[in-house]
């Protein structure tokens, strides 16, 4: 039997608005008896109280997108702080939930190496590395038209005004910069987890 993998919270953080809409719990109950369907709920929220009181499901993954604290504070308004996300990961692990770590998008900025290495070190000092199902790594990329709109709305953003390269209508870092960033982050994770758990 083939399993369908569905990311239900990729463009909208359902967990962040769970107290308003309750969609995350509805997905939970929808797949309770559907072994051929796997759900990934991606979030930058620490709003996990409801899930701490639900029985973990093998086919329900909660994926946390993490950024260094200074980047999150400047660019991820109205989200949980980095430390609050780590706290949420730890609490979910203790309840038996499957948790994925997403370092996506990687942002190149001043003190890139220091910021990300300290972030990863803090993360694994707080959580159980054996219970992390995997880690995904990806760099910043955005369509040409959407970047134009975002720049008009955020004219002081150091991230948006980085000199990206445009490839097939998508702005991202140069191949050289992407390779350096990804390899550096991968090496940091290899200090704690097996390479088989790292997806790029």
GROMACS .gro file of C-alpha atoms in nm:
model
  200
    1UNK     CA    1   0.000   0.000   0.000
    2UNK     CA    2   0.140   0.339  -0.100
    3UNK     CA    3   0.136   0.622   0.152
    4UNK     CA    4   0.032   0.973   0.056
    5UNK     CA    5   0.244   1.241   0.222
    6UNK     CA    6   0.064   1.570   0.275
    7UNK     CA    7   0.209   1.896   0.410
    8UNK     CA    8  -0.095   2.076   0.546
    9UNK     CA    9   0.075   2.382   0.692
   10UNK     CA   10   0.346   2.483   0.447
   11UNK     CA   11   0.220   2.827   0.342
   12UNK     CA   12   0.003   2.899   0.645
   13UNK     CA   13   0.098   2.821   1.005
   14UNK     CA   14  -0.211   2.630   1.117
   15UNK     CA   15  -0.075   2.564   1.464
   16UNK     CA   16  -0.031   2.937   1.525
   17UNK     CA   17  -0.404   2.995   1.467
   18UNK     CA   18  -0.522   2.670   1.626
   19UNK     CA   19  -0.709   2.851   1.904
   20UNK     CA   20  -0.913   3.033   1.639
   21UNK     CA   21  -0.972   2.769   1.372
   22UNK     CA   22  -0.891   2.430   1.522
   23UNK     CA   23  -0.776   2.297   1.184
   24UNK     CA   24  -0.473   2.111   1.321
   25UNK     CA   25  -0.685   1.899   1.552
   26UNK     CA   26  -0.932   1.836   1.269
   27UNK     CA   27  -0.649   1.697   1.056
   28UNK     CA   28  -0.543   1.484   1.352
   29UNK     CA   29  -0.885   1.323   1.385
   30UNK     CA   30  -0.919   1.290   1.006
   31UNK     CA   31  -0.611   1.067   0.975
   32UNK     CA   32  -0.646   0.867   1.297
   33UNK     CA   33  -0.767   0.561   1.104
   34UNK     CA   34  -0.596   0.633   0.770
   35UNK     CA   35  -0.269   0.440   0.768
   36UNK     CA   36  -0.211   0.524   0.401
   37UNK     CA   37  -0.194   0.898   0.473
   38UNK     CA   38   0.088   1.082   0.650
   39UNK     CA   39   0.053   1.445   0.760
   40UNK     CA   40   0.327   1.700   0.821
   41UNK     CA   41   0.224   2.003   1.023
   42UNK     CA   42   0.495   2.269   0.983
   43UNK     CA   43   0.511   2.555   1.229
   44UNK     CA   44   0.702   2.843   1.388
   45UNK     CA   45   0.461   2.843   1.680
   46UNK     CA   46   0.486   2.722   2.036
   47UNK     CA   47   0.110   2.672   2.056
   48UNK     CA   48   0.123   2.299   2.132
   49UNK     CA   49  -0.099   2.260   2.440
   50UNK     CA   50  -0.373   2.079   2.249
   51UNK     CA   51  -0.128   1.823   2.111
   52UNK     CA   52   0.021   1.754   2.453
   53UNK     CA   53  -0.320   1.613   2.545
   54UNK     CA   54  -0.365   1.405   2.228
   55UNK     CA   55  -0.228   1.056   2.169
   56UNK     CA   56   0.070   1.069   1.928
   57UNK     CA   57   0.008   0.915   1.587
   58UNK     CA   58   0.274   0.740   1.377
   59UNK     CA   59   0.143   0.916   1.067
   60UNK     CA   60   0.137   1.269   1.211
   61UNK     CA   61   0.464   1.465   1.210
   62UNK     CA   62   0.507   1.806   1.371
   63UNK     CA   63   0.785   1.996   1.192
   64UNK     CA   64   0.945   2.303   1.346
   65UNK     CA   65   1.114   2.565   1.131
   66UNK     CA   66   1.404   2.714   1.325
   67UNK     CA   67   1.611   3.028   1.274
   68UNK     CA   68   1.879   3.183   1.495
   69UNK     CA   69   1.724   3.406   1.759
   70UNK     CA   70   1.853   3.733   1.613
   71UNK     CA   71   1.718   3.650   1.266
   72UNK     CA   72   1.383   3.537   1.406
   73UNK     CA   73   1.344   3.855   1.611
   74UNK     CA   74   1.407   4.080   1.311
   75UNK     CA   75   1.227   3.888   1.040
   76UNK     CA   76   0.970   3.649   1.189
   77UNK     CA   77   0.725   3.881   1.359
   78UNK     CA   78   0.439   3.730   1.558
   79UNK     CA   79   0.607   3.388   1.575
   80UNK     CA   80   0.736   3.205   1.881
   81UNK     CA   81   1.093   3.284   1.981
   82UNK     CA   82   1.361   3.032   1.894
   83UNK     CA   83   1.387   2.920   2.257
   84UNK     CA   84   1.010   2.878   2.286
   85UNK     CA   85   1.010   2.659   1.975
   86UNK     CA   86   1.287   2.445   2.124
   87UNK     CA   87   1.086   2.416   2.446
   88UNK     CA   88   0.786   2.303   2.243
   89UNK     CA   89   0.996   2.041   2.062
   90UNK     CA   90   1.121   1.902   2.393
   91UNK     CA   91   0.771   1.882   2.540
   92UNK     CA   92   0.632   1.707   2.232
   93UNK     CA   93   0.921   1.460   2.233
   94UNK     CA   94   0.850   1.376   2.595
   95UNK     CA   95   0.490   1.298   2.500
   96UNK     CA   96   0.602   1.067   2.220
   97UNK     CA   97   0.532   1.285   1.916
   98UNK     CA   98   0.735   1.255   1.596
   99UNK     CA   99   0.921   1.582   1.545
  100UNK     CA  100   1.110   1.705   1.240
  101UNK     CA  101   1.359   1.995   1.239
  102UNK     CA  102   1.350   2.231   0.938
  103UNK     CA  103   1.632   2.479   0.879
  104UNK     CA  104   1.458   2.634   0.583
  105UNK     CA  105   1.515   2.896   0.466
  106UNK     CA  106   1.880   2.932   0.549
  107UNK     CA  107   1.963   3.303   0.559
  108UNK     CA  108   2.312   3.432   0.489
  109UNK     CA  109   2.397   3.733   0.705
  110UNK     CA  110   2.674   3.872   0.922
  111UNK     CA  111   2.810   3.611   1.162
  112UNK     CA  112   2.635   3.334   0.969
  113UNK     CA  113   2.861   3.061   1.106
  114UNK     CA  114   2.841   3.179   1.466
  115UNK     CA  115   2.464   3.232   1.461
  116UNK     CA  116   2.378   2.892   1.318
  117UNK     CA  117   2.638   2.688   1.505
  118UNK     CA  118   2.522   2.836   1.837
  119UNK     CA  119   2.160   2.772   1.742
  120UNK     CA  120   2.225   2.405   1.667
  121UNK     CA  121   2.436   2.360   1.979
  122UNK     CA  122   2.160   2.509   2.196
  123UNK     CA  123   1.899   2.291   2.026
  124UNK     CA  124   2.077   1.965   2.098
  125UNK     CA  125   2.162   2.067   2.452
  126UNK     CA  126   1.788   2.089   2.518
  127UNK     CA  127   1.622   1.811   2.316
  128UNK     CA  128   1.667   1.435   2.276
  129UNK     CA  129   1.867   1.389   1.956
  130UNK     CA  130   1.766   1.023   1.936
  131UNK     CA  131   1.400   1.118   1.904
  132UNK     CA  132   1.442   1.358   1.610
  133UNK     CA  133   1.309   1.173   1.306
  134UNK     CA  134   1.509   1.386   1.061
  135UNK     CA  135   1.635   1.731   0.963
  136UNK     CA  136   1.565   1.919   0.640
  137UNK     CA  137   1.790   2.199   0.513
  138UNK     CA  138   1.707   2.450   0.240
  139UNK     CA  139   1.823   2.796   0.137
  140UNK     CA  140   1.620   3.111   0.080
  141UNK     CA  141   1.450   3.115  -0.262
  142UNK     CA  142   1.161   3.320  -0.389
  143UNK     CA  143   0.991   3.399  -0.719
  144UNK     CA  144   1.089   3.717  -0.901
  145UNK     CA  145   0.742   3.870  -0.878
  146UNK     CA  146   0.693   3.789  -0.512
  147UNK     CA  147   1.033   3.929  -0.419
  148UNK     CA  148   0.942   4.252  -0.595
  149UNK     CA  149   0.624   4.281  -0.388
  150UNK     CA  150   0.807   4.203  -0.065
  151UNK     CA  151   1.076   4.462  -0.136
  152UNK     CA  152   0.809   4.727  -0.190
  153UNK     CA  153   0.660   4.640   0.148
  154UNK     CA  154   0.990   4.598   0.336
  155UNK     CA  155   1.235   4.854   0.205
  156UNK     CA  156   1.475   4.822   0.499
  157UNK     CA  157   1.514   4.444   0.493
  158UNK     CA  158   1.875   4.328   0.468
  159UNK     CA  159   1.753   3.982   0.369
  160UNK     CA  160   1.536   4.094   0.078
  161UNK     CA  161   1.799   4.329  -0.062
  162UNK     CA  162   2.078   4.074  -0.067
  163UNK     CA  163   2.229   4.056  -0.422
  164UNK     CA  164   2.061   3.728  -0.517
  165UNK     CA  165   2.093   3.554  -0.851
  166UNK     CA  166   1.782   3.502  -1.062
  167UNK     CA  167   1.758   3.153  -1.211
  168UNK     CA  168   1.449   3.063  -1.415
  169UNK     CA  169   1.247   3.337  -1.247
  170UNK     CA  170   1.354   3.242  -0.893
  171UNK     CA  171   1.587   3.452  -0.680
  172UNK     CA  172   1.830   3.267  -0.457
  173UNK     CA  173   2.195   3.262  -0.354
  174UNK     CA  174   2.472   3.180  -0.599
  175UNK     CA  175   2.565   2.813  -0.632
  176UNK     CA  176   2.891   2.881  -0.449
  177UNK     CA  177   2.716   3.051  -0.156
  178UNK     CA  178   2.442   2.787  -0.140
  179UNK     CA  179   2.696   2.507  -0.136
  180UNK     CA  180   2.895   2.673   0.141
  181UNK     CA  181   2.588   2.741   0.355
  182UNK     CA  182   2.440   2.393   0.322
  183UNK     CA  183   2.770   2.215   0.381
  184UNK     CA  184   2.841   2.425   0.688
  185UNK     CA  185   2.500   2.353   0.841
  186UNK     CA  186   2.525   1.985   0.755
  187UNK     CA  187   2.860   1.962   0.933
  188UNK     CA  188   2.708   2.117   1.244
  189UNK     CA  189   2.428   1.861   1.249
  190UNK     CA  190   2.668   1.573   1.192
  191UNK     CA  191   2.809   1.644   1.537
  192UNK     CA  192   2.480   1.520   1.680
  193UNK     CA  193   2.290   1.299   1.434
  194UNK     CA  194   2.359   1.043   1.163
  195UNK     CA  195   2.390   1.163   0.803
  196UNK     CA  196   2.097   0.940   0.704
  197UNK     CA  197   1.869   1.172   0.900
  198UNK     CA  198   1.974   1.484   0.707
  199UNK     CA  199   1.780   1.583   0.395
  200UNK     CA  200   1.885   1.863   0.161
   0.00000   0.00000   0.00000
